Every structure is written in C-alpha cells, then in structure tokens.
PDB file of C-alpha atoms in Angstrom:
ATOM      1  CA  MET A   1      65.790 -30.920 -28.507  1.00  0.00           C
ATOM      2  CA  SER A   2      65.947 -29.415 -32.136  1.00  0.00           C
ATOM      3  CA  SER A   3      64.874 -25.818 -32.645  1.00  0.00           C
ATOM      4  CA  LYS A   4      61.878 -27.298 -34.472  1.00  0.00           C
ATOM      5  CA  GLU A   5      60.915 -29.437 -31.638  1.00  0.00           C
ATOM      6  CA  LYS A   6      61.000 -26.374 -29.515  1.00  0.00           C
ATOM      7  CA  LEU A   7      58.799 -24.418 -31.759  1.00  0.00           C
ATOM      8  CA  PHE A   8      56.238 -27.143 -31.766  1.00  0.00           C
ATOM      9  CA  ASN A   9      56.271 -27.534 -27.909  1.00  0.00           C
ATOM     10  CA  ASN A  10      55.971 -23.685 -27.811  1.00  0.00           C
ATOM     11  CA  LEU A  11      52.722 -24.052 -29.883  1.00  0.00           C
ATOM     12  CA  VAL A  12      51.431 -26.819 -27.542  1.00  0.00           C
ATOM     13  CA  GLU A  13      52.146 -24.512 -24.571  1.00  0.00           C
ATOM     14  CA  ALA A  14      50.655 -21.601 -26.228  1.00  0.00           C
ATOM     15  CA  VAL A  15      47.329 -23.540 -26.897  1.00  0.00           C
ATOM     16  CA  LEU A  16      47.378 -24.375 -23.116  1.00  0.00           C
ATOM     17  CA  THR A  17      47.576 -20.718 -22.216  1.00  0.00           C
ATOM     18  CA  PHE A  18      44.208 -19.992 -23.790  1.00  0.00           C
ATOM     19  CA  ASP A  19      45.554 -16.705 -24.988  1.00  0.00           C
ATOM     20  CA  GLU A  20      44.765 -16.014 -28.676  1.00  0.00           C
ATOM     21  CA  LYS A  21      47.608 -13.294 -28.989  1.00  0.00           C
ATOM     22  CA  ILE A  22      50.197 -15.911 -27.753  1.00  0.00           C
ATOM     23  CA  ILE A  23      48.760 -18.546 -30.112  1.00  0.00           C
ATOM     24  CA  VAL A  24      49.023 -16.096 -33.083  1.00  0.00           C
ATOM     25  CA  GLU A  25      52.349 -14.978 -32.111  1.00  0.00           C
ATOM     26  CA  LYS A  26      53.816 -18.559 -31.743  1.00  0.00           C
ATOM     27  CA  THR A  27      52.133 -19.565 -35.020  1.00  0.00           C
ATOM     28  CA  LYS A  28      53.893 -16.627 -36.936  1.00  0.00           C
ATOM     29  CA  GLU A  29      57.090 -17.308 -35.291  1.00  0.00           C
ATOM     30  CA  ALA A  30      56.896 -21.000 -36.563  1.00  0.00           C
ATOM     31  CA  LEU A  31      55.985 -19.680 -40.077  1.00  0.00           C
ATOM     32  CA  SER A  32      58.734 -17.170 -40.067  1.00  0.00           C
ATOM     33  CA  SER A  33      61.284 -19.928 -39.109  1.00  0.00           C
ATOM     34  CA  GLY A  34      60.270 -21.959 -42.278  1.00  0.00           C
ATOM     35  CA  VAL A  35      58.262 -24.576 -40.486  1.00  0.00           C
ATOM     36  CA  ASP A  36      55.794 -26.398 -42.893  1.00  0.00           C
ATOM     37  CA  PRO A  37      52.187 -24.959 -42.113  1.00  0.00           C
ATOM     38  CA  LEU A  38      50.955 -28.646 -42.061  1.00  0.00           C
ATOM     39  CA  ASP A  39      53.640 -29.619 -39.372  1.00  0.00           C
ATOM     40  CA  ILE A  40      52.575 -26.496 -37.486  1.00  0.00           C
ATOM     41  CA  ILE A  41      48.905 -27.744 -37.310  1.00  0.00           C
ATOM     42  CA  GLU A  42      49.477 -31.360 -36.715  1.00  0.00           C
ATOM     43  CA  LYS A  43      52.664 -31.270 -34.342  1.00  0.00           C
ATOM     44  CA  GLY A  44      51.892 -28.082 -32.704  1.00  0.00           C
ATOM     45  CA  LEU A  45      48.261 -26.863 -32.549  1.00  0.00           C
ATOM     46  CA  ALA A  46      46.308 -30.076 -32.984  1.00  0.00           C
ATOM     47  CA  LYS A  47      48.687 -31.618 -30.345  1.00  0.00           C
ATOM     48  CA  GLY A  48      47.897 -28.793 -28.019  1.00  0.00           C
ATOM     49  CA  LEU A  49      44.186 -29.312 -28.467  1.00  0.00           C
ATOM     50  CA  LYS A  50      44.532 -32.938 -27.832  1.00  0.00           C
ATOM     51  CA  ALA A  51      46.221 -32.144 -24.504  1.00  0.00           C
ATOM     52  CA  VAL A  52      43.338 -29.878 -23.672  1.00  0.00           C
ATOM     53  CA  GLY A  53      40.962 -32.594 -24.566  1.00  0.00           C
ATOM     54  CA  GLU A  54      42.788 -35.106 -22.378  1.00  0.00           C
ATOM     55  CA  LYS A  55      42.559 -32.668 -19.478  1.00  0.00           C
ATOM     56  CA  TYR A  56      39.063 -32.137 -20.000  1.00  0.00           C
ATOM     57  CA  GLU A  57      38.224 -35.795 -19.870  1.00  0.00           C
ATOM     58  CA  ALA A  58      40.339 -36.073 -16.775  1.00  0.00           C
ATOM     59  CA  GLY A  59      38.256 -33.453 -15.239  1.00  0.00           C
ATOM     60  CA  GLU A  60      41.108 -30.873 -14.819  1.00  0.00           C
ATOM     61  CA  PHE A  61      39.616 -28.706 -17.504  1.00  0.00           C
ATOM     62  CA  PHE A  62      35.910 -27.502 -18.201  1.00  0.00           C
ATOM     63  CA  LEU A  63      33.799 -26.623 -21.089  1.00  0.00           C
ATOM     64  CA  MET A  64      35.181 -22.891 -20.832  1.00  0.00           C
ATOM     65  CA  HIS A  65      38.744 -24.308 -21.560  1.00  0.00           C
ATOM     66  CA  LEU A  66      37.504 -26.222 -24.684  1.00  0.00           C
ATOM     67  CA  ILE A  67      36.077 -23.024 -26.040  1.00  0.00           C
ATOM     68  CA  ALA A  68      39.129 -20.998 -25.012  1.00  0.00           C
ATOM     69  CA  ALA A  69      41.464 -23.208 -26.797  1.00  0.00           C
ATOM     70  CA  ALA A  70      39.498 -24.375 -29.828  1.00  0.00           C
ATOM     71  CA  GLU A  71      38.278 -21.075 -31.151  1.00  0.00           C
ATOM     72  CA  PRO A  72      41.704 -19.445 -31.497  1.00  0.00           C
ATOM     73  CA  VAL A  73      43.158 -22.448 -33.049  1.00  0.00           C
ATOM     74  CA  GLN A  74      40.260 -22.710 -35.674  1.00  0.00           C
ATOM     75  CA  SER A  75      40.803 -19.014 -36.341  1.00  0.00           C
ATOM     76  CA  VAL A  76      44.543 -19.423 -36.852  1.00  0.00           C
ATOM     77  CA  ILE A  77      44.339 -22.444 -39.138  1.00  0.00           C
ATOM     78  CA  LYS A  78      41.858 -20.610 -41.232  1.00  0.00           C
ATOM     79  CA  GLU A  79      43.458 -17.159 -41.450  1.00  0.00           C
ATOM     80  CA  LEU A  80      47.140 -17.850 -41.116  1.00  0.00           C
ATOM     81  CA  LEU A  81      47.812 -21.360 -42.046  1.00  0.00           C
ATOM     82  CA  GLU A  82      45.412 -22.543 -44.700  1.00  0.00           C
ATOM     83  CA  PRO A  83      46.526 -19.553 -46.953  1.00  0.00           C
ATOM     84  CA  GLU A  84      50.210 -20.495 -46.659  1.00  0.00           C
ATOM     85  CA  ILE A  85      49.436 -24.073 -47.523  1.00  0.00           C
ATOM     86  CA  ARG A  86      47.559 -22.945 -50.810  1.00  0.00           C
ATOM     87  CA  LYS A  87      50.547 -20.908 -51.623  1.00  0.00           C
ATOM     88  CA  LYS A  88      52.706 -23.907 -51.466  1.00  0.00           C
ATOM     89  CA  GLY A  89      50.367 -25.654 -53.980  1.00  0.00           C
ATOM     90  CA  GLY A  90      49.633 -28.386 -51.385  1.00  0.00           C
ATOM     91  CA  GLY A  91      46.753 -28.919 -48.924  1.00  0.00           C
ATOM     92  CA  ARG A  92      45.679 -30.879 -45.973  1.00  0.00           C
ATOM     93  CA  LYS A  93      44.064 -34.081 -47.057  1.00  0.00           C
ATOM     94  CA  PRO A  94      41.078 -33.929 -45.022  1.00  0.00           C
ATOM     95  CA  LEU A  95      39.854 -37.045 -43.304  1.00  0.00           C
ATOM     96  CA  GLY A  96      36.255 -36.267 -44.190  1.00  0.00           C
ATOM     97  CA  LYS A  97      33.571 -33.679 -44.774  1.00  0.00           C
ATOM     98  CA  VAL A  98      31.146 -32.605 -42.102  1.00  0.00           C
ATOM     99  CA  VAL A  99      28.029 -30.542 -42.231  1.00  0.00           C
ATOM    100  CA  LEU A 100      27.296 -28.972 -38.920  1.00  0.00           C
ATOM    101  CA  GLY A 101      24.323 -26.919 -37.699  1.00  0.00           C
ATOM    102  CA  THR A 102      21.781 -26.280 -35.033  1.00  0.00           C
ATOM    103  CA  VAL A 103      18.461 -27.378 -36.030  1.00  0.00           C
ATOM    104  CA  GLU A 104      15.395 -25.196 -36.754  1.00  0.00           C
ATOM    105  CA  GLY A 105      13.989 -23.198 -33.765  1.00  0.00           C
ATOM    106  CA  ASP A 106      17.221 -23.387 -31.954  1.00  0.00           C
ATOM    107  CA  ILE A 107      19.590 -20.526 -31.717  1.00  0.00           C
ATOM    108  CA  HIS A 108      22.133 -21.937 -29.274  1.00  0.00           C
ATOM    109  CA  ASP A 109      25.495 -22.665 -30.925  1.00  0.00           C
ATOM    110  CA  ILE A 110      28.386 -22.586 -28.700  1.00  0.00           C
ATOM    111  CA  GLY A 111      28.584 -26.408 -28.384  1.00  0.00           C
ATOM    112  CA  LYS A 112      28.231 -26.664 -32.342  1.00  0.00           C
ATOM    113  CA  ASN A 113      30.916 -24.134 -32.541  1.00  0.00           C
ATOM    114  CA  ILE A 114      33.396 -25.906 -30.441  1.00  0.00           C
ATOM    115  CA  VAL A 115      32.666 -29.260 -32.130  1.00  0.00           C
ATOM    116  CA  GLY A 116      33.363 -27.417 -35.598  1.00  0.00           C
ATOM    117  CA  ALA A 117      36.798 -25.846 -34.055  1.00  0.00           C
ATOM    118  CA  MET A 118      37.830 -29.359 -32.702  1.00  0.00           C
ATOM    119  CA  LEU A 119      37.138 -31.218 -36.094  1.00  0.00           C
ATOM    120  CA  THR A 120      38.660 -28.588 -38.063  1.00  0.00           C
ATOM    121  CA  ALA A 121      41.884 -28.894 -36.010  1.00  0.00           C
ATOM    122  CA  ALA A 122      41.606 -32.656 -36.220  1.00  0.00           C
ATOM    123  CA  ASN A 123      41.651 -32.370 -40.096  1.00  0.00           C
ATOM    124  CA  PHE A 124      38.141 -32.577 -41.145  1.00  0.00           C
ATOM    125  CA  GLU A 125      36.621 -30.193 -43.714  1.00  0.00           C
ATOM    126  CA  VAL A 126      33.711 -28.455 -41.701  1.00  0.00           C
ATOM    127  CA  TYR A 127      30.799 -26.750 -43.347  1.00  0.00           C
ATOM    128  CA  ASP A 128      29.005 -24.906 -40.531  1.00  0.00           C
ATOM    129  CA  ILE A 129      25.680 -23.924 -41.858  1.00  0.00           C
ATOM    130  CA  GLY A 130      24.682 -22.065 -38.650  1.00  0.00           C
ATOM    131  CA  LYS A 131      21.807 -22.092 -36.408  1.00  0.00           C
ATOM    132  CA  ASP A 132      18.205 -22.182 -36.681  1.00  0.00           C
ATOM    133  CA  VAL A 133      18.394 -24.457 -39.662  1.00  0.00           C
ATOM    134  CA  PRO A 134      15.572 -26.219 -41.341  1.00  0.00           C
ATOM    135  CA  ALA A 135      16.237 -29.880 -41.761  1.00  0.00           C
ATOM    136  CA  GLU A 136      16.079 -29.768 -45.541  1.00  0.00           C
ATOM    137  CA  LYS A 137      19.087 -27.437 -45.564  1.00  0.00           C
ATOM    138  CA  PHE A 138      21.150 -29.921 -43.694  1.00  0.00           C
ATOM    139  CA  VAL A 139      20.335 -32.497 -46.486  1.00  0.00           C
ATOM    140  CA  GLU A 140      20.669 -29.966 -49.205  1.00  0.00           C
ATOM    141  CA  LYS A 141      24.297 -29.010 -48.178  1.00  0.00           C
ATOM    142  CA  ALA A 142      25.322 -32.624 -47.475  1.00  0.00           C
ATOM    143  CA  LYS A 143      24.370 -33.557 -50.990  1.00  0.00           C
ATOM    144  CA  GLU A 144      26.097 -30.368 -52.409  1.00  0.00           C
ATOM    145  CA  ILE A 145      29.415 -30.926 -50.892  1.00  0.00           C
ATOM    146  CA  GLN A 146      29.194 -34.786 -50.807  1.00  0.00           C
ATOM    147  CA  ALA A 147      29.488 -34.872 -47.107  1.00  0.00           C
ATOM    148  CA  ASP A 148      30.602 -37.903 -45.142  1.00  0.00           C
ATOM    149  CA  ILE A 149      28.869 -36.945 -41.839  1.00  0.00           C
ATOM    150  CA  ILE A 150      25.881 -34.737 -40.948  1.00  0.00           C
ATOM    151  CA  GLY A 151      25.944 -33.261 -37.299  1.00  0.00           C
ATOM    152  CA  ALA A 152      22.835 -31.739 -36.002  1.00  0.00           C
ATOM    153  CA  SER A 153      22.764 -30.044 -32.571  1.00  0.00           C
ATOM    154  CA  ALA A 154      19.691 -29.316 -30.459  1.00  0.00           C
ATOM    155  CA  LEU A 155      19.881 -27.508 -27.005  1.00  0.00           C
ATOM    156  CA  LEU A 156      16.149 -27.607 -26.332  1.00  0.00           C
ATOM    157  CA  THR A 157      13.635 -30.727 -25.990  1.00  0.00           C
ATOM    158  CA  THR A 158      11.261 -28.836 -28.241  1.00  0.00           C
ATOM    159  CA  THR A 159      13.701 -28.594 -30.983  1.00  0.00           C
ATOM    160  CA  LEU A 160      14.759 -32.377 -30.950  1.00  0.00           C
ATOM    161  CA  PRO A 161      12.068 -33.432 -33.642  1.00  0.00           C
ATOM    162  CA  GLY A 162      14.403 -31.284 -36.040  1.00  0.00           C
ATOM    163  CA  GLN A 163      17.111 -33.976 -35.699  1.00  0.00           C
ATOM    164  CA  GLU A 164      14.593 -36.663 -36.507  1.00  0.00           C
ATOM    165  CA  ARG A 165      13.322 -34.745 -39.600  1.00  0.00           C
ATOM    166  CA  ILE A 166      16.955 -34.812 -41.257  1.00  0.00           C
ATOM    167  CA  ILE A 167      16.874 -38.545 -40.947  1.00  0.00           C
ATOM    168  CA  GLU A 168      13.286 -38.947 -42.333  1.00  0.00           C
ATOM    169  CA  ILE A 169      14.183 -36.675 -45.424  1.00  0.00           C
ATOM    170  CA  LEU A 170      17.332 -38.820 -46.045  1.00  0.00           C
ATOM    171  CA  LYS A 171      15.261 -41.946 -45.953  1.00  0.00           C
ATOM    172  CA  ARG A 172      12.312 -40.336 -48.040  1.00  0.00           C
ATOM    173  CA  GLU A 173      15.018 -39.430 -50.752  1.00  0.00           C
ATOM    174  CA  GLY A 174      16.376 -42.874 -50.703  1.00  0.00           C
ATOM    175  CA  ILE A 175      19.960 -41.599 -49.529  1.00  0.00           C
ATOM    176  CA  ARG A 176      20.024 -42.500 -45.884  1.00  0.00           C
ATOM    177  CA  ASP A 177      23.001 -44.761 -46.584  1.00  0.00           C
ATOM    178  CA  ARG A 178      25.214 -42.002 -48.101  1.00  0.00           C
ATOM    179  CA  PHE A 179      25.759 -40.083 -44.867  1.00  0.00           C
ATOM    180  CA  LYS A 180      26.323 -40.825 -41.238  1.00  0.00           C
ATOM    181  CA  VAL A 181      24.169 -38.736 -38.881  1.00  0.00           C
ATOM    182  CA  ILE A 182      25.508 -37.605 -35.551  1.00  0.00           C
ATOM    183  CA  LEU A 183      23.323 -35.892 -32.978  1.00  0.00           C
ATOM    184  CA  GLY A 184      24.390 -33.764 -29.982  1.00  0.00           C
ATOM    185  CA  GLY A 185      23.000 -31.241 -27.527  1.00  0.00           C
ATOM    186  CA  ALA A 186      21.944 -31.236 -23.939  1.00  0.00           C
ATOM    187  CA  PRO A 187      18.677 -33.178 -24.205  1.00  0.00           C
ATOM    188  CA  VAL A 188      20.235 -35.824 -26.689  1.00  0.00           C
ATOM    189  CA  THR A 189      20.738 -39.200 -25.286  1.00  0.00           C
ATOM    190  CA  GLU A 190      21.788 -42.478 -26.783  1.00  0.00           C
ATOM    191  CA  GLU A 191      18.195 -43.818 -26.416  1.00  0.00           C
ATOM    192  CA  TRP A 192      16.963 -40.839 -28.524  1.00  0.00           C
ATOM    193  CA  VAL A 193      19.714 -41.327 -31.273  1.00  0.00           C
ATOM    194  CA  LYS A 194      18.573 -45.095 -31.491  1.00  0.00           C
ATOM    195  CA  LYS A 195      14.931 -44.223 -31.553  1.00  0.00           C
ATOM    196  CA  VAL A 196      15.325 -41.885 -34.502  1.00  0.00           C
ATOM    197  CA  GLY A 197      17.834 -44.032 -36.338  1.00  0.00           C
ATOM    198  CA  GLY A 198      21.029 -41.850 -35.955  1.00  0.00           C
ATOM    199  CA  ASP A 199      24.430 -43.126 -36.158  1.00  0.00           C
ATOM    200  CA  GLY A 200      26.007 -41.894 -33.082  1.00  0.00           C
ATOM    201  CA  TYR A 201      25.747 -39.571 -30.167  1.00  0.00           C
ATOM    202  CA  ALA A 202      28.463 -37.433 -28.600  1.00  0.00           C
ATOM    203  CA  GLY A 203      28.159 -35.677 -25.134  1.00  0.00           C
ATOM    204  CA  ASP A 204      30.800 -33.188 -25.842  1.00  0.00           C
ATOM    205  CA  ALA A 205      33.335 -32.031 -28.469  1.00  0.00           C
ATOM    206  CA  VAL A 206      36.097 -34.457 -27.473  1.00  0.00           C
ATOM    207  CA  GLU A 207      33.782 -37.156 -27.823  1.00  0.00           C
ATOM    208  CA  ALA A 208      32.446 -35.933 -31.145  1.00  0.00           C
ATOM    209  CA  VAL A 209      35.827 -36.030 -32.563  1.00  0.00           C
ATOM    210  CA  LYS A 210      36.397 -39.700 -31.630  1.00  0.00           C
ATOM    211  CA  LEU A 211      32.826 -40.604 -32.943  1.00  0.00           C
ATOM    212  CA  VAL A 212      33.433 -38.834 -36.389  1.00  0.00           C
ATOM    213  CA  LYS A 213      36.863 -40.630 -36.601  1.00  0.00           C
ATOM    214  CA  ARG A 214      35.320 -43.820 -35.628  1.00  0.00           C
ATOM    215  CA  LEU A 215      32.448 -43.815 -38.099  1.00  0.00           C
ATOM    216  CA  LEU A 216      34.954 -42.885 -40.684  1.00  0.00           C
ATOM    217  CA  GLY A 217      37.186 -45.758 -39.844  1.00  0.00           C
ATOM    218  CA  GLU A 218      39.982 -43.432 -38.714  1.00  0.00           C
ATOM    219  CA  GLY A 219      40.973 -45.563 -35.744  1.00  0.00           C
ATOM    220  CA  GLU A 220      39.221 -43.998 -32.689  1.00  0.00           C
TER     221      GLU A 220
END
C-alpha cells in the first residue's frame, strides 16, 4: 500500500470513529503531506461517509451515527479543504445546486442538516436557507442561484402544506419545469409527494443523496 493510499484509509477510518478531532487531524495530516484536497474529499472523507451510509442501510448504524459523521465532514470540507482548493485556482465541479430548507412554521432542522452535509460531501453545491422558511423564499433562492433541486423538509403534519405551496408558486410563475422538487420529513410519504406533484421522496439522508443523483442523471 502506498503512503497516499494509507492516508486515504486513515481518513475513511477517521470518519468511522465519528470523532471530529480525529477527522480534522487526519485531514490536516493529508494536506501537509501534499495530497490534493479534492482527493482528500473524494477518496477519503466521501468514501468514509459512503461506508457510514452503507452500514446505516444495513441496520448496523443509526441516525445518530449519520449525524456524528456527516456534520464534522461538512465542517472540514468548508473550513479546511475548500480554501485550499481555491488557493490552487481550481474547484470542485459540483454535480448540481440544491436549495434546502425547512418549511414555514417548522423549526426542526436536524434531518435537513444531515441531508445538507451528505449532499455537500457528495459534491453538490448546497444552499441551506434555514428553518421556518416561507415557500416564496425557496422559490426566490432557487431562481437566484439557478438551482437544479429544491429540497423542502417538514417534520409536522400541520406544516406539510408549506411543501405544496412551493410547487403551487412554481406552477403559478410558469417555472415548475426549471426545478426538481424533493420532499422529506417524518410525515412525508410517497403518496403525499404524488398528490402535491413533487419529483421525489427520501426517507433519510442516504436515500436523499441517491434521489438527487438519480434526478440529475448522475447514475444512482
């Protein structure tokens, strides 16, 4: 095994420890060894998150593990690696742009934050517009950044209509075809998504990444 491969393996193992200090330490170690920051993301951190996602799907890990892995990885990418990528004059060519938020009246955002972290690690450009967000703001932001995907989370049955309003506004403005709209949250079902005319439903963050890739023709 080459020294570089060992560094990548260390990064994967670091993600699987769920220890932010170790993830930061191994990322800095790889950077100081001259490893390309893009490779650190793709061959180390993202690979580690993929392993966490696979164990989650197999029932070996739980939601708390997804959170514990995704949040420090997202932080390391934004604070350590993206600045290095910019210094090199390069950049990750994102697979797409995603506007994410929790609908108006809903202040739950753990699930939305996990999805954002997983999408960031999977090389999507994520614009997190927060929680308790009016439908108009989703559409406004999507138009502003020319998004590919709008993702709306709702954790309460009483706030589900906020997801429907986003689609209604898109239709009213004649721009429904410009954006794929995915919906998530505890009370959201495939039947609800079909009823309101959404493009997809994801039950968890792992499924959300696969769904976004599939909608954008990225193979999953």
